[in-house]
CSV table of C-alpha atoms and ligand atoms in Angstrom, one decimal:
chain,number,residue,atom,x,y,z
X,1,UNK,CA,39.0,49.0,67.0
X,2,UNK,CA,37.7,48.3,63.5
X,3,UNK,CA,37.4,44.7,62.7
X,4,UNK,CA,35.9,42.4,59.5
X,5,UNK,CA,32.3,42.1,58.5
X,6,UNK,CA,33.3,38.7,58.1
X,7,UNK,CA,33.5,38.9,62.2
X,8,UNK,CA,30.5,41.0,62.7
X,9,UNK,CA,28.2,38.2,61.0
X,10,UNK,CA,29.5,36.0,63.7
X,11,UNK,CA,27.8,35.7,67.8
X,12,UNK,CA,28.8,33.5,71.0
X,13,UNK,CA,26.6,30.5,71.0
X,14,UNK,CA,23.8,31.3,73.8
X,15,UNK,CA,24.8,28.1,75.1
X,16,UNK,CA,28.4,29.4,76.0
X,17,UNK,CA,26.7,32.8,77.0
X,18,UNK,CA,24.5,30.5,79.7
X,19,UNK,CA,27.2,28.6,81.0
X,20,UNK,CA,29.3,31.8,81.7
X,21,UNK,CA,26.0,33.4,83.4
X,22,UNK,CA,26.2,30.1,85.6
X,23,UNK,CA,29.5,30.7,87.0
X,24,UNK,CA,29.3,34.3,87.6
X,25,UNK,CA,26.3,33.5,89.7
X,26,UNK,CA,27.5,30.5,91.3
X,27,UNK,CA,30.7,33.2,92.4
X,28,UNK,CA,28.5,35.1,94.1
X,29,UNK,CA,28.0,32.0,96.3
X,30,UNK,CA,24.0,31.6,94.7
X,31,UNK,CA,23.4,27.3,94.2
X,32,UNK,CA,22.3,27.1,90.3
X,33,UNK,CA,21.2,23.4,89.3
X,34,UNK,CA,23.2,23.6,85.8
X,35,UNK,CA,21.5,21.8,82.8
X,36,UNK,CA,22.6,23.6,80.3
X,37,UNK,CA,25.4,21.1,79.3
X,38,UNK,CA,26.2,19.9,75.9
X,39,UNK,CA,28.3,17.2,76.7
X,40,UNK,CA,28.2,13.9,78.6
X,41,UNK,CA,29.0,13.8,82.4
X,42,UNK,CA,31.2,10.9,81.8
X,43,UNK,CA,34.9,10.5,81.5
X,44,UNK,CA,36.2,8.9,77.8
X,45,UNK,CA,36.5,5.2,78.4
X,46,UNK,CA,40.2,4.0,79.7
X,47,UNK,CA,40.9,2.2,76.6
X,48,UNK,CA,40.3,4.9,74.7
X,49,UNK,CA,42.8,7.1,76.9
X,50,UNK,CA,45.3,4.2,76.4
X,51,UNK,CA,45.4,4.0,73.0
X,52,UNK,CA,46.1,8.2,73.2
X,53,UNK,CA,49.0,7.3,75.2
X,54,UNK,CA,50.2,4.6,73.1
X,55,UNK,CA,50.1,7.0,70.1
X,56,UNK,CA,52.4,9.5,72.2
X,57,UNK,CA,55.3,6.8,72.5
X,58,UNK,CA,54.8,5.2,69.3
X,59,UNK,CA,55.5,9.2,67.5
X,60,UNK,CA,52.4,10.3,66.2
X,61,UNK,CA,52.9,13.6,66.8
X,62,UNK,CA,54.0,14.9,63.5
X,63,UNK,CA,51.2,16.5,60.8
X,64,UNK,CA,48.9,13.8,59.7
X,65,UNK,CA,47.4,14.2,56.3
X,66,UNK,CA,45.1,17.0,56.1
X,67,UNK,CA,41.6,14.7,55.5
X,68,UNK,CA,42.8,11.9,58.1
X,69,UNK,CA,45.1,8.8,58.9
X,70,UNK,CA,44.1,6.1,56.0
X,71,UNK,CA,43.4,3.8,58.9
X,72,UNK,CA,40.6,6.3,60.2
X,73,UNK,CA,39.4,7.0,57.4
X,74,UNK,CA,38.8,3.0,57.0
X,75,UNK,CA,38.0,2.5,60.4
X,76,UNK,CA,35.0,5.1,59.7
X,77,UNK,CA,34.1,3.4,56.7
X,78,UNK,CA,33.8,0.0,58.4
X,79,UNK,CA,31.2,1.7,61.0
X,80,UNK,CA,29.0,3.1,58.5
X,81,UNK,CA,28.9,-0.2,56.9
X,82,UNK,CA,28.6,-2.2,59.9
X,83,UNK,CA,26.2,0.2,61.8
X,84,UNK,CA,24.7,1.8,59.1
X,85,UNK,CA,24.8,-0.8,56.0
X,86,UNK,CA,26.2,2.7,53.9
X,87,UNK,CA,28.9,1.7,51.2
X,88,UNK,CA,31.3,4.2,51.4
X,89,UNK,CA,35.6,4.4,50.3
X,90,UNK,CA,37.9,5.8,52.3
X,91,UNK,CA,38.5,8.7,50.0
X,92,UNK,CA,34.8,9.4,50.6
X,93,UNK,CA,35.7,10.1,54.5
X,94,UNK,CA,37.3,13.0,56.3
X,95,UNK,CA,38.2,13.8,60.0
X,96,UNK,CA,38.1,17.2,61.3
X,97,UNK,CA,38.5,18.8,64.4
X,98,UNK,CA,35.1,18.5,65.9
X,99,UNK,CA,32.1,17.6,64.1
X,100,UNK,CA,31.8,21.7,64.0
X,101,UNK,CA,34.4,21.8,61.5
X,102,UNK,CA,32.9,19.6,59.3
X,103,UNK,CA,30.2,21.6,59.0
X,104,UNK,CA,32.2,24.5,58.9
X,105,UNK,CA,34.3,23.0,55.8
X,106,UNK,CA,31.0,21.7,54.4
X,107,UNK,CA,28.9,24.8,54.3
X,108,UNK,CA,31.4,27.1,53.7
X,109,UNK,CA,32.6,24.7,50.3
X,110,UNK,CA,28.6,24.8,49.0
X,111,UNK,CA,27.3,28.3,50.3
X,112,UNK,CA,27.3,31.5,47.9
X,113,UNK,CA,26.2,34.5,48.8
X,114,UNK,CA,22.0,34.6,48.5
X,115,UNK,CA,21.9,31.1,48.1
X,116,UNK,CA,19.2,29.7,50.6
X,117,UNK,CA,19.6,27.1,53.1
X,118,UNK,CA,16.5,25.5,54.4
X,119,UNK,CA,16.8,24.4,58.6
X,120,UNK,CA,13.7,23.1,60.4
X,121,UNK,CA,13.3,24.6,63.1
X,122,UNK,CA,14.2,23.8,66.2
X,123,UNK,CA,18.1,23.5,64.8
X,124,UNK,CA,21.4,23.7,66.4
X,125,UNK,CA,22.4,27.5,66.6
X,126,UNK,CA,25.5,26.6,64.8
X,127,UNK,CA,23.9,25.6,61.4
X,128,UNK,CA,22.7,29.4,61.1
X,129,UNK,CA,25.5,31.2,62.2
X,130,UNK,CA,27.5,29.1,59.4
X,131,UNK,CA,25.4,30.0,56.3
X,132,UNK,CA,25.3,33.6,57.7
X,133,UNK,CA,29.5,33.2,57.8
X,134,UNK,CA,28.9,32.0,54.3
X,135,UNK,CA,26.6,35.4,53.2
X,136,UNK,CA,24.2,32.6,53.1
X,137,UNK,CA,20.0,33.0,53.7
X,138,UNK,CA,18.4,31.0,56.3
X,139,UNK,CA,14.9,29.9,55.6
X,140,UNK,CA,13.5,28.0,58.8
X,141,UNK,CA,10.8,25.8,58.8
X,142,UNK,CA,9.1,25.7,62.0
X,143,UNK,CA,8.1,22.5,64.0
X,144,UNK,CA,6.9,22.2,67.5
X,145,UNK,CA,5.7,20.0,70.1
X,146,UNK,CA,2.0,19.2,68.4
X,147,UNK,CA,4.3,16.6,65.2
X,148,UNK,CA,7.0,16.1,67.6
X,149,UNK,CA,8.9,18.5,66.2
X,150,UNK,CA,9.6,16.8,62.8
X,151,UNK,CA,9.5,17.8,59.9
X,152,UNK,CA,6.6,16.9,57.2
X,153,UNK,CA,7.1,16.8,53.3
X,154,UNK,CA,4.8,19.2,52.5
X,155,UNK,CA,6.2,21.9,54.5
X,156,UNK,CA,9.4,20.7,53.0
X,157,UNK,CA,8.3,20.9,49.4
X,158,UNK,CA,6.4,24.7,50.4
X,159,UNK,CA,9.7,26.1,51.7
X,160,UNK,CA,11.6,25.4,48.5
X,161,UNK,CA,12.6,27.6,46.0
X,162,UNK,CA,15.0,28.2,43.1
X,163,UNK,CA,17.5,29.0,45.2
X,164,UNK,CA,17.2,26.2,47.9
X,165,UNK,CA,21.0,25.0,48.1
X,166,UNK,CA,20.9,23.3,51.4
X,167,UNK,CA,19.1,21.6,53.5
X,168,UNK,CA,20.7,20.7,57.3
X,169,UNK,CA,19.1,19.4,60.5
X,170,UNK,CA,20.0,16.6,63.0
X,171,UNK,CA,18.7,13.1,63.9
X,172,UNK,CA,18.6,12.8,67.0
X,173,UNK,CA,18.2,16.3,67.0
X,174,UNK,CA,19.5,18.8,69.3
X,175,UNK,CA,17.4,20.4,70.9
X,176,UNK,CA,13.9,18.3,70.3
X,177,UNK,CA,15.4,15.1,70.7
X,178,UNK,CA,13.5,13.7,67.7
X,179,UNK,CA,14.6,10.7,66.1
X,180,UNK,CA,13.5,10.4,62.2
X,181,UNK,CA,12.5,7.0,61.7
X,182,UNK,CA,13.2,5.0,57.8
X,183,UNK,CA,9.4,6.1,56.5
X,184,UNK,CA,9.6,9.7,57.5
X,185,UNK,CA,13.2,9.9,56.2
X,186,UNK,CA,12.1,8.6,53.1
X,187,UNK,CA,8.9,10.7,52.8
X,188,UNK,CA,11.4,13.6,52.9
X,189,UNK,CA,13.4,12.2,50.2
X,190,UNK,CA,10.8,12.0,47.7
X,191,UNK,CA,10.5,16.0,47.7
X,192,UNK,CA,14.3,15.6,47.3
X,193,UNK,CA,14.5,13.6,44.5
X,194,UNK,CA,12.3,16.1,42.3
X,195,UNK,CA,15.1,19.2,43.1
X,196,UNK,CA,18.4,17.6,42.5
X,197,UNK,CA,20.5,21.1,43.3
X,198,UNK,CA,20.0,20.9,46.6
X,199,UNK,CA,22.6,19.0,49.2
X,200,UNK,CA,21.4,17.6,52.4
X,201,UNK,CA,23.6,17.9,55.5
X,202,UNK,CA,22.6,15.0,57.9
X,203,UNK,CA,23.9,15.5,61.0
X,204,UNK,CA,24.5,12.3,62.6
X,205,UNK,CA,26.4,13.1,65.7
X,206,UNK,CA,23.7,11.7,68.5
X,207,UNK,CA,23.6,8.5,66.6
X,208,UNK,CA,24.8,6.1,69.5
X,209,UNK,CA,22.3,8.2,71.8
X,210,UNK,CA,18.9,7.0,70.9
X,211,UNK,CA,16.3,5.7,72.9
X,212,UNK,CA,14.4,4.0,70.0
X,213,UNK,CA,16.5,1.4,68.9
X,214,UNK,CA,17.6,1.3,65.3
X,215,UNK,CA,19.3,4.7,63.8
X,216,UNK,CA,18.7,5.5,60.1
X,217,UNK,CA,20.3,7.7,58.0
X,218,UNK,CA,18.9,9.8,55.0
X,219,UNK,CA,22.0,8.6,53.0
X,220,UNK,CA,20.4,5.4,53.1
X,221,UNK,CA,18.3,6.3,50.0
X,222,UNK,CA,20.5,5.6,46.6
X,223,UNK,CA,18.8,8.8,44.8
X,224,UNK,CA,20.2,10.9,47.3
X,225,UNK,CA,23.4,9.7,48.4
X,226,UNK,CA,25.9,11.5,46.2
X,227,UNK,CA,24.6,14.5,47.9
X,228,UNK,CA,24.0,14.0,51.4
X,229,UNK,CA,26.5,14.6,53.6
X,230,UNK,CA,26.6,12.8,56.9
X,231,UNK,CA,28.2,14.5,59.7
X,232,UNK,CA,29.5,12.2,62.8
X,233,UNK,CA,31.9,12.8,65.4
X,234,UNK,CA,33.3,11.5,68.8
X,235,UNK,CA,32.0,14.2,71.3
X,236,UNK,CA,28.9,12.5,71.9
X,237,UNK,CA,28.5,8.7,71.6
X,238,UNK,CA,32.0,8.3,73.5
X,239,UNK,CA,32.3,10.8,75.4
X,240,UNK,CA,35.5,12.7,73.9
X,241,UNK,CA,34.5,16.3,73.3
X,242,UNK,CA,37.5,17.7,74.6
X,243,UNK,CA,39.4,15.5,72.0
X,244,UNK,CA,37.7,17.5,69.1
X,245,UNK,CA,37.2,14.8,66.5
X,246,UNK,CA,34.3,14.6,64.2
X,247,UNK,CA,34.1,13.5,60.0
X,248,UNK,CA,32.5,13.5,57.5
X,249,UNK,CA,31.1,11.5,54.7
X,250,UNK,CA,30.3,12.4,51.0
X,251,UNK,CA,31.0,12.4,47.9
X,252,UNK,CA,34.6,12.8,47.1
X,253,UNK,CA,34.2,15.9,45.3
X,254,UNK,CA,32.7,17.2,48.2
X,255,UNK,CA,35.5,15.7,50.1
X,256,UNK,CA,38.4,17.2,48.0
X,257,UNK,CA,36.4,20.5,48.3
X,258,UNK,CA,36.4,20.4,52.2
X,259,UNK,CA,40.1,18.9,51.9
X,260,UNK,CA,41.3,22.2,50.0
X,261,UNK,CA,39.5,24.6,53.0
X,262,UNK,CA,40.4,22.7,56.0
X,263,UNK,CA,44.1,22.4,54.8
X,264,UNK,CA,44.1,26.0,54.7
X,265,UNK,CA,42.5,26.8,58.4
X,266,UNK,CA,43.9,23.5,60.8
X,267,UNK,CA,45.8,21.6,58.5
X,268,UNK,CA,43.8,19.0,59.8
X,269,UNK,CA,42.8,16.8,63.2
X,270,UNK,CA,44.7,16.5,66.2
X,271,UNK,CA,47.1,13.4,65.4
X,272,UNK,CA,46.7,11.6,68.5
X,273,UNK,CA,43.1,12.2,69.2
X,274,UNK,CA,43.1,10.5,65.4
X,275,UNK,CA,44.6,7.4,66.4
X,276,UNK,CA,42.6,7.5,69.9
X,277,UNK,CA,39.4,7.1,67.7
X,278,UNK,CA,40.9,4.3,65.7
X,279,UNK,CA,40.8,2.8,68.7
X,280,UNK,CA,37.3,3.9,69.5
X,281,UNK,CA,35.8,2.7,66.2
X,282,UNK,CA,37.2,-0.5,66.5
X,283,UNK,CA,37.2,-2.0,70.1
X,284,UNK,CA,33.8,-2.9,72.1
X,285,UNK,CA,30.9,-0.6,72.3
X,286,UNK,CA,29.9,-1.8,75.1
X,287,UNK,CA,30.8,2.0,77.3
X,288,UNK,CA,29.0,4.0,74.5
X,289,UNK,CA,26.3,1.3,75.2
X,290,UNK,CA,26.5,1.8,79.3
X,291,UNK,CA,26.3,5.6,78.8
X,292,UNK,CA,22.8,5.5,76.5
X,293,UNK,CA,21.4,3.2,79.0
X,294,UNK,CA,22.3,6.0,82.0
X,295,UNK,CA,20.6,8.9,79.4
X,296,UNK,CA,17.9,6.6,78.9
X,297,UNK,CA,17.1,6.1,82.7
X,298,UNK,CA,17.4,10.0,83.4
X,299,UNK,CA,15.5,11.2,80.2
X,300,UNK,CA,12.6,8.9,81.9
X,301,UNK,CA,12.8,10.5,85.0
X,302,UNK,CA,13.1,14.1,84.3
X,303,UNK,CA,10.3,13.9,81.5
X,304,UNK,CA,7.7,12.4,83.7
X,305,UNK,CA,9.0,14.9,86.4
X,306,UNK,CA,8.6,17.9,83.6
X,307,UNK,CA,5.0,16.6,82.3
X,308,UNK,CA,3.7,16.5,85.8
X,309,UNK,CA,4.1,20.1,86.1
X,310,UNK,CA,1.0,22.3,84.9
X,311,UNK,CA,1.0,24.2,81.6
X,312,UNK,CA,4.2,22.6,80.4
X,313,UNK,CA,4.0,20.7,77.0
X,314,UNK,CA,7.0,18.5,76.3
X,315,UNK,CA,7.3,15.6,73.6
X,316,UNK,CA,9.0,12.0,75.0
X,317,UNK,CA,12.5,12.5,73.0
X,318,UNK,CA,14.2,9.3,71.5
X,319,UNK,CA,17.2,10.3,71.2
X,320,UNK,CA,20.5,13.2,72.4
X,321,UNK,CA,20.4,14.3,76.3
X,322,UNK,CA,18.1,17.2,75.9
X,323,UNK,CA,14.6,17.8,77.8
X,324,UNK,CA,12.7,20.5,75.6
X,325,UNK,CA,9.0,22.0,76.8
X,326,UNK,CA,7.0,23.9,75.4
X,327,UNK,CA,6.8,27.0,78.2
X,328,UNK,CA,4.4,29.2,76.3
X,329,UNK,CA,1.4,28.6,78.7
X,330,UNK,CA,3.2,31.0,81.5
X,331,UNK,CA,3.8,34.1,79.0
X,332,UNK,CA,1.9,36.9,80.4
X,333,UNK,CA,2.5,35.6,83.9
X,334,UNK,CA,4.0,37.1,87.1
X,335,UNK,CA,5.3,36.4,90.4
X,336,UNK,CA,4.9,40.0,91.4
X,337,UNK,CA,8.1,41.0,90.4
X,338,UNK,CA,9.2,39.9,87.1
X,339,UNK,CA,6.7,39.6,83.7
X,340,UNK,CA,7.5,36.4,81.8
X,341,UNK,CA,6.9,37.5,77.8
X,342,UNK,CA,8.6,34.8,76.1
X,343,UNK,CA,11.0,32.2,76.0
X,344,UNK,CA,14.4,34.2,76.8
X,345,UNK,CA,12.3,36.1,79.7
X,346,UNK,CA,11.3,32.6,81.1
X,347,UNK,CA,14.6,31.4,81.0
X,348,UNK,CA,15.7,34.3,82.7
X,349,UNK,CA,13.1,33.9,85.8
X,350,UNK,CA,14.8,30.0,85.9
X,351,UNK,CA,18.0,31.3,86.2
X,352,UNK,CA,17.7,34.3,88.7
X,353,UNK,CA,14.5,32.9,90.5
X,354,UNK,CA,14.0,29.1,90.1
X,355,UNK,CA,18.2,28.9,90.4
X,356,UNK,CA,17.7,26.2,87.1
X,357,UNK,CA,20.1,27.3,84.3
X,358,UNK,CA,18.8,26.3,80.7
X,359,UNK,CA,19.0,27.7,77.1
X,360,UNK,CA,16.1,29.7,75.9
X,361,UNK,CA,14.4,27.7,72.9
X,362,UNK,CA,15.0,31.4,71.2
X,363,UNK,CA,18.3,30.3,70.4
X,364,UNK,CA,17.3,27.4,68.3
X,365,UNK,CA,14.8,29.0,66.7
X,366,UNK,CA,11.9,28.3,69.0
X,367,UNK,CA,10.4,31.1,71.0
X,368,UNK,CA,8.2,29.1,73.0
X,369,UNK,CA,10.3,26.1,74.4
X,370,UNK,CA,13.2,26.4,76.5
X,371,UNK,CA,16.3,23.6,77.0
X,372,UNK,CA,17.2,21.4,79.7
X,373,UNK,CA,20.2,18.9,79.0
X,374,UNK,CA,19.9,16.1,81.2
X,375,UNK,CA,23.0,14.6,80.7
X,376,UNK,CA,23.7,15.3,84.6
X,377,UNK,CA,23.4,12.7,87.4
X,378,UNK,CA,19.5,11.7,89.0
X,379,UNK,CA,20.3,13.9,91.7
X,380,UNK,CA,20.8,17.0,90.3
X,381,UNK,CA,18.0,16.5,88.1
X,382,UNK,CA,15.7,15.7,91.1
X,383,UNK,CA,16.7,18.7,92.4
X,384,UNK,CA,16.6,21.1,89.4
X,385,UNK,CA,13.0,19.0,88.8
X,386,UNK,CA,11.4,20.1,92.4
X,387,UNK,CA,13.1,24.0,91.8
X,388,UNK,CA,11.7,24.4,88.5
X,389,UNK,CA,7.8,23.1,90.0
X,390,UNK,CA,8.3,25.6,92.8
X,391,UNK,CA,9.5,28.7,90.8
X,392,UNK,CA,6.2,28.4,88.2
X,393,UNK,CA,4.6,27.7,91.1
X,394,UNK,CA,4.9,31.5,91.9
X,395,UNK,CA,3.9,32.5,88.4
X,396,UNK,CA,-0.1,33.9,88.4
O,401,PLP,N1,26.1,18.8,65.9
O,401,PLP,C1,25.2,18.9,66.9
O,401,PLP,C2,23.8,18.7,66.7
O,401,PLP,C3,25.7,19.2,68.2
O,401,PLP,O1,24.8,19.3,69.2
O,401,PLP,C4,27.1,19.4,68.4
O,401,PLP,C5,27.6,19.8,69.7
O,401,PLP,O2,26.9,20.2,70.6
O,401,PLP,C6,27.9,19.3,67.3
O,401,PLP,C7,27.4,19.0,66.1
O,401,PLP,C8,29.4,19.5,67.4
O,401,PLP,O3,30.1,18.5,67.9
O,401,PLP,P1,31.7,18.5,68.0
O,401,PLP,O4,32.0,18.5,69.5
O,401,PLP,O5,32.1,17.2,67.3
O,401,PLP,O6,32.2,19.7,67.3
């Protein structure tokens, strides 16, 4: 069958294409240790299921308006001010299904073909595959484990050029888990501020998961904010990413932009999941809270269990569920049967040897890392902890 090139630019996240690999080995009755979750082991809170109900009696299941129930839209705009001190209106603010199509609306509003968007590397898979959808150019910037894997300005500053359109990365990121702190954001945004063509997506959706304490956002900075984009969502910090709700926040020509695409493709979020996350915004943090405490006592676990382990390199991440080491040290290695040449071969040996399923640092742009969520119970990451130590134990 003949199809678009619009579809042929477009490939099945590796993460999807690990998960699948895990049940069709678990079907053959072979016990894989699964971290290759993007998601939170825990159920939404119970008020946050209540309020869905409520919604359902009360009749909102009609269209809502394509950018978002006014009351949303506040209720977001009370967050960033009360989290983030960020003065934004509510016409500034609009909900989308998933976080993904926020950034969906957002690249595909500023992309042209050839423009250049610049990603440090590691990124989330998504970021690329969007610009490519948009007949964008990537340029990637790597980082790695020796600065944390953050980026610097003057590597910034080097990978720019006249046409630079975008810039997009995450903080927390998945997969590093780095957290930008205030100085470093704001080392970043005086290469901005001499190259005022270029928008800045900050995606923000890990916020609630950090490890470090305070979050801080890029928007911060009043030189940039008109063109920063912050991208935030429910998936992550309460556990809803079944519900598909994310937004965004931006400059209202941005927003009417975004508002003109997404009315053509969803006509815009689910309307209970919309006045579910009302609900969210405003009521008690305090199970968001609970679950970053549980992340926080796992990530502490597995990394000391990871860094024990010869030859792997791994940073201390403040922030998201993800464990990422640097594996490079066993390329060239053996256990007789298989040769481990880089990261998608090593992740392959963890799957079909060690019985660990993770995502090869390949697809975010990292050939020597590979990715283990640990948002899984102490258990299983005990477990997945003493298989991994026992399959490069083989390696020689
Ligand atoms: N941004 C990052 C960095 C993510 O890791 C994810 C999900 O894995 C998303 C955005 C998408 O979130 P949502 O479920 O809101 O579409």
């Amino acid at each position: 069958m003949q199809f678009s090139d619009f579809i042929g630019r477009v490939n099945e996240p590796q993460t999807i294409l690990m998960a699948k690999k895990t049940r069709e080995l678990r079907a053959q009755g072979i016990q894989i240790t699964d971290l290759t979750l993007g998601e939170p082991d825990f159920a939404t809170p119970q008020h946050i299921i209540e309020a869905a109900v409520t919604a359902m009696h009360e009749g909102y299941t009609k269209y809502p308006p394509v950018a978002g129930y006014p009351e949303l839209r506040q209720a977001v705009c009370n967050k960033l001010k009360t989290d983030n001190n960020l003065h934004y209106l509510p016409e500034e603010i609009m909900v989308s299904t998933g976080a993904k199509q926020a950034l969906a609306n957002v690249i595909l509003s500023i992309i042209n073909p050839g423009d250049e968007a610049i990603i440090p590397a590691p990124y989330w898979v998504t970021y690329a595959s969007l610009v490519a959808l948009g007949q964008g150019e990537c340029t990637f910037i790597p980082c790695s484990v020796d600065d944390n894997f953050k980026l610097s300005p003057e590597k910034l500053e080097a990978a720019i050029t006249p046409k630079s359109r975008l810039f997009i990365f995450s903080s927390p990121c998945n997969p590093s888990g780095a957290v930008y702190s205030r100085e470093e954001l704001e080392a970043l945004k005086n290469v901005f501020v001499k190259y005022p063509d270029i928008f800045i997506i900050s995606d923000e959706i890990y916020e609630y998961i950090n490890f470090k304490g305070r979050h801080e956002s890029i928007a911060q900075f009043p030189e940039l904010k008109e063109r920063v984009i912050i991208i935030n969502g429910f998936s992550k910090g309460f556990a809803m990413t079944g519900w598909r709700l994310g937004y965004m926040a931006a400059n209202r020509e941005i927003i009417a932009a975004c508002e003109k695409f997404q009315s053509q493709i969803t006509s815009g979020a689910n309307s209970i999941t919309q006045r579910a996350a009302i609900t969210a915004l405003l009521a008690d943090k305090a199970p968001s809270f609970a679950m970053t405490a549980a992340f926080k006592e796992r990530k502490e676990y597995f990394i000391a269990a990871l860094s024990n382990i010869n030859g792997i390199r791994i940073n201390d991440p403040e922030g998201a569920f993800y464990a990422f080491p640097d594996i490079s040290a066993f390329f060239g290695k053996t256990d007789g049967h298989t040769l481990i040449q880089n990261a998608d071969d090593f992740t392959m040996y963890m799957l079909h040897t060690g019985h660990v399923a993770g995502v090869s640092g390949a697809a975010f742009g990292d050939e020597s890392c590979i990715r283990f969520s640990f948002a899984t119970d102490l258990d299983t990451l005990k477990e997945a902890a003493e298989k991994i130590k026992t399959a490069l134990g083989r390696l020689h």
